[in-house]
Structures are given as structure tokens and as C-alpha cells.
PDB file of C-alpha atoms in Angstrom:
ATOM      1  CA  UNK A   1     -91.566 158.558  44.705  1.00 75.00           C
ATOM      2  CA  UNK A   2     -92.086 155.205  46.380  1.00 92.00           C
ATOM      3  CA  UNK A   3     -91.536 151.912  44.628  1.00 96.00           C
ATOM      4  CA  UNK A   4     -92.634 148.767  46.465  1.00 94.00           C
ATOM      5  CA  UNK A   5     -91.411 145.379  45.273  1.00 96.00           C
ATOM      6  CA  UNK A   6     -93.344 142.330  46.443  1.00 94.00           C
ATOM      7  CA  UNK A   7     -92.003 138.777  46.599  1.00 94.00           C
ATOM      8  CA  UNK A   8     -88.655 139.671  45.076  1.00 93.00           C
ATOM      9  CA  UNK A   9     -85.839 137.256  44.386  1.00 95.00           C
ATOM     10  CA  UNK A  10     -82.488 137.516  42.598  1.00 94.00           C
ATOM     11  CA  UNK A  11     -84.215 137.698  39.203  1.00 93.00           C
ATOM     12  CA  UNK A  12     -87.511 139.538  39.591  1.00 94.00           C
ATOM     13  CA  UNK A  13     -90.399 140.740  41.724  1.00 95.00           C
ATOM     14  CA  UNK A  14     -93.842 139.162  41.552  1.00 95.00           C
ATOM     15  CA  UNK A  15     -95.492 142.609  41.808  1.00 95.00           C
ATOM     16  CA  UNK A  16     -94.112 146.132  41.633  1.00 96.00           C
ATOM     17  CA  UNK A  17     -96.223 149.035  42.930  1.00 97.00           C
ATOM     18  CA  UNK A  18     -95.474 152.578  41.799  1.00 97.00           C
ATOM     19  CA  UNK A  19     -97.665 155.693  41.912  1.00 95.00           C
ATOM     20  CA  UNK A  20    -100.895 153.692  42.250  1.00 96.00           C
ATOM     21  CA  UNK A  21     -99.996 151.323  39.411  1.00 97.00           C
ATOM     22  CA  UNK A  22     -99.389 147.569  39.722  1.00 98.00           C
ATOM     23  CA  UNK A  23     -96.991 145.749  37.420  1.00 98.00           C
ATOM     24  CA  UNK A  24     -97.380 141.966  37.612  1.00 98.00           C
ATOM     25  CA  UNK A  25     -94.651 139.603  36.493  1.00 96.00           C
ATOM     26  CA  UNK A  26     -95.613 137.258  33.663  1.00 96.00           C
ATOM     27  CA  UNK A  27     -98.234 134.782  34.872  1.00 97.00           C
ATOM     28  CA  UNK A  28     -98.000 131.200  33.668  1.00 96.00           C
ATOM     29  CA  UNK A  29     -99.568 127.915  34.700  1.00 92.00           C
ATOM     30  CA  UNK A  30     -98.608 124.593  33.253  1.00 82.00           C
ATOM     31  CA  UNK A  31     -98.754 120.897  33.634  1.00 86.00           C
ATOM     32  CA  UNK A  32     -98.118 118.443  30.807  1.00 81.00           C
ATOM     33  CA  UNK A  33    -101.800 117.472  30.723  1.00 92.00           C
ATOM     34  CA  UNK A  34    -103.196 121.042  30.621  1.00 95.00           C
ATOM     35  CA  UNK A  35    -104.369 122.415  27.295  1.00 97.00           C
ATOM     36  CA  UNK A  36    -104.543 126.095  26.348  1.00 97.00           C
ATOM     37  CA  UNK A  37    -107.991 126.459  27.932  1.00 98.00           C
ATOM     38  CA  UNK A  38    -106.857 125.132  31.306  1.00 97.00           C
ATOM     39  CA  UNK A  39    -103.605 127.104  31.265  1.00 97.00           C
ATOM     40  CA  UNK A  40    -105.395 130.323  30.329  1.00 98.00           C
ATOM     41  CA  UNK A  41    -107.969 129.928  33.110  1.00 98.00           C
ATOM     42  CA  UNK A  42    -105.315 129.151  35.705  1.00 97.00           C
ATOM     43  CA  UNK A  43    -103.226 132.149  34.618  1.00 98.00           C
ATOM     44  CA  UNK A  44    -106.230 134.433  34.901  1.00 98.00           C
ATOM     45  CA  UNK A  45    -107.064 132.981  38.323  1.00 98.00           C
ATOM     46  CA  UNK A  46    -103.521 133.916  39.404  1.00 97.00           C
ATOM     47  CA  UNK A  47    -103.968 137.422  37.993  1.00 98.00           C
ATOM     48  CA  UNK A  48    -107.239 137.768  39.951  1.00 97.00           C
ATOM     49  CA  UNK A  49    -105.517 136.722  43.175  1.00 97.00           C
ATOM     50  CA  UNK A  50    -102.584 139.091  42.694  1.00 97.00           C
ATOM     51  CA  UNK A  51    -104.889 141.995  41.862  1.00 98.00           C
ATOM     52  CA  UNK A  52    -107.093 141.329  44.896  1.00 97.00           C
ATOM     53  CA  UNK A  53    -104.108 140.914  47.212  1.00 97.00           C
ATOM     54  CA  UNK A  54    -102.813 144.294  46.056  1.00 97.00           C
ATOM     55  CA  UNK A  55    -105.995 146.360  46.199  1.00 96.00           C
ATOM     56  CA  UNK A  56    -107.133 146.081  42.595  1.00 98.00           C
ATOM     57  CA  UNK A  57    -109.449 144.072  40.354  1.00 97.00           C
ATOM     58  CA  UNK A  58    -110.262 143.297  36.713  1.00 97.00           C
ATOM     59  CA  UNK A  59    -112.018 146.647  36.201  1.00 97.00           C
ATOM     60  CA  UNK A  60    -108.728 148.431  36.897  1.00 98.00           C
ATOM     61  CA  UNK A  61    -106.703 146.629  34.221  1.00 98.00           C
ATOM     62  CA  UNK A  62    -104.772 149.103  32.093  1.00 98.00           C
ATOM     63  CA  UNK A  63    -102.817 146.887  29.723  1.00 98.00           C
ATOM     64  CA  UNK A  64    -102.375 143.159  29.153  1.00 98.00           C
ATOM     65  CA  UNK A  65     -99.866 141.510  26.857  1.00 98.00           C
ATOM     66  CA  UNK A  66    -100.602 137.875  26.068  1.00 98.00           C
ATOM     67  CA  UNK A  67     -97.934 135.551  24.741  1.00 98.00           C
ATOM     68  CA  UNK A  68     -99.111 132.318  23.110  1.00 98.00           C
ATOM     69  CA  UNK A  69     -96.786 129.562  22.009  1.00 97.00           C
ATOM     70  CA  UNK A  70     -98.807 128.846  18.874  1.00 97.00           C
ATOM     71  CA  UNK A  71    -101.453 131.042  17.227  1.00 97.00           C
ATOM     72  CA  UNK A  72    -103.473 127.901  16.511  1.00 98.00           C
ATOM     73  CA  UNK A  73    -104.546 128.299  20.176  1.00 98.00           C
ATOM     74  CA  UNK A  74    -105.646 131.933  19.722  1.00 98.00           C
ATOM     75  CA  UNK A  75    -109.396 131.216  19.477  1.00 98.00           C
ATOM     76  CA  UNK A  76    -109.442 128.853  22.480  1.00 98.00           C
ATOM     77  CA  UNK A  77    -107.428 131.308  24.590  1.00 98.00           C
ATOM     78  CA  UNK A  78    -109.754 134.141  23.539  1.00 98.00           C
ATOM     79  CA  UNK A  79    -112.831 132.151  24.571  1.00 98.00           C
ATOM     80  CA  UNK A  80    -111.518 131.979  28.149  1.00 98.00           C
ATOM     81  CA  UNK A  81    -110.330 135.605  28.050  1.00 98.00           C
ATOM     82  CA  UNK A  82    -113.674 136.871  26.725  1.00 98.00           C
ATOM     83  CA  UNK A  83    -115.557 135.137  29.541  1.00 98.00           C
ATOM     84  CA  UNK A  84    -113.082 136.521  32.096  1.00 98.00           C
ATOM     85  CA  UNK A  85    -113.466 140.156  30.960  1.00 97.00           C
ATOM     86  CA  UNK A  86    -117.222 139.969  30.318  1.00 97.00           C
ATOM     87  CA  UNK A  87    -118.907 142.771  32.235  1.00 94.00           C
ATOM     88  CA  UNK A  88    -115.581 144.466  32.997  1.00 95.00           C
ATOM     89  CA  UNK A  89    -113.858 147.533  31.648  1.00 93.00           C
ATOM     90  CA  UNK A  90    -111.538 146.312  28.892  1.00 96.00           C
ATOM     91  CA  UNK A  91    -107.789 146.994  29.021  1.00 98.00           C
ATOM     92  CA  UNK A  92    -105.497 147.811  26.138  1.00 98.00           C
ATOM     93  CA  UNK A  93    -104.315 144.430  24.888  1.00 98.00           C
ATOM     94  CA  UNK A  94    -101.755 142.856  22.629  1.00 98.00           C
ATOM     95  CA  UNK A  95    -101.334 139.191  21.783  1.00 98.00           C
ATOM     96  CA  UNK A  96     -98.243 137.767  20.143  1.00 98.00           C
ATOM     97  CA  UNK A  97     -96.880 134.357  19.297  1.00 98.00           C
ATOM     98  CA  UNK A  98     -93.699 133.717  21.244  1.00 97.00           C
ATOM     99  CA  UNK A  99     -91.227 131.048  22.135  1.00 96.00           C
ATOM    100  CA  UNK A 100     -91.780 130.176  25.773  1.00 95.00           C
ATOM    101  CA  UNK A 101     -89.252 129.576  28.557  1.00 92.00           C
ATOM    102  CA  UNK A 102     -90.323 125.937  28.902  1.00 92.00           C
ATOM    103  CA  UNK A 103     -91.923 123.657  26.302  1.00 91.00           C
ATOM    104  CA  UNK A 104     -95.026 122.905  28.399  1.00 93.00           C
ATOM    105  CA  UNK A 105     -95.972 126.611  28.614  1.00 96.00           C
ATOM    106  CA  UNK A 106     -98.702 127.527  26.142  1.00 97.00           C
ATOM    107  CA  UNK A 107     -99.622 131.029  27.346  1.00 97.00           C
ATOM    108  CA  UNK A 108     -98.321 133.844  29.537  1.00 97.00           C
ATOM    109  CA  UNK A 109     -99.986 137.079  30.683  1.00 98.00           C
ATOM    110  CA  UNK A 110     -98.169 140.315  31.474  1.00 97.00           C
ATOM    111  CA  UNK A 111    -100.474 142.723  33.341  1.00 98.00           C
ATOM    112  CA  UNK A 112    -100.463 146.386  34.327  1.00 98.00           C
ATOM    113  CA  UNK A 113    -103.329 147.633  36.510  1.00 98.00           C
ATOM    114  CA  UNK A 114    -104.324 150.619  38.605  1.00 98.00           C
ATOM    115  CA  UNK A 115    -104.671 150.083  42.326  1.00 95.00           C
TER     116      UNK A 115
END
């Protein structure tokens, strides 16, 4: 059994590969001026890049957990998500309201995908 850890530091790895499955660390994107729409799109762009760099794509998503700071942003986040997964196989998904690590973070995506 081989486990490959990519871009590891003292706290975490950006990607872990195991038995043809990719586990991405939580993807965030924030700037004080970015709203939920901008943050969601930038997070999903990062997910796309990590999947591509590791031999996968949106059609191979298995599970996505989405953390939003405030459920008032649920509809706006979903609008970006729905456009992103349009025409793709849909993963299992959960979305929860959560306190974030920094106050400017509005959304975070935790992704598991097949290679």
C-alpha cells in the first residue's frame, strides 16, 4: 500500500494519494473585498488545478464537503457550484455552516476524487 503526500508541511499535506484516490486539503480563497461568489469560484478554480495536476478532473469527484460561514450565502454559493458541476458527474455532497479559521473566509471545500 503506497501513500503519497504532496506539498507537505509540519501541519498537513496539500494532496494525499492512496489506492487511486485523491484527498485534497480544504481549499479556501479570500481577500477582504471578495464576496461569497468570488471566493467560491476561486476555490473551485484551485480544486480544478489540483485535480488536473494529479491526474483527475471534475467527473471523478467522489465526495465534497462545503463549509460556509453563514447559510445566508448558501444560494449564491450554490449558483457558482451548479455552474461548475453542470455537465459533470455529481459527487456525494454535504454543506454545513461552520466557524472559519479566519474572519475573511466565507467558504471552504474539502474534496475526495478518484484519479
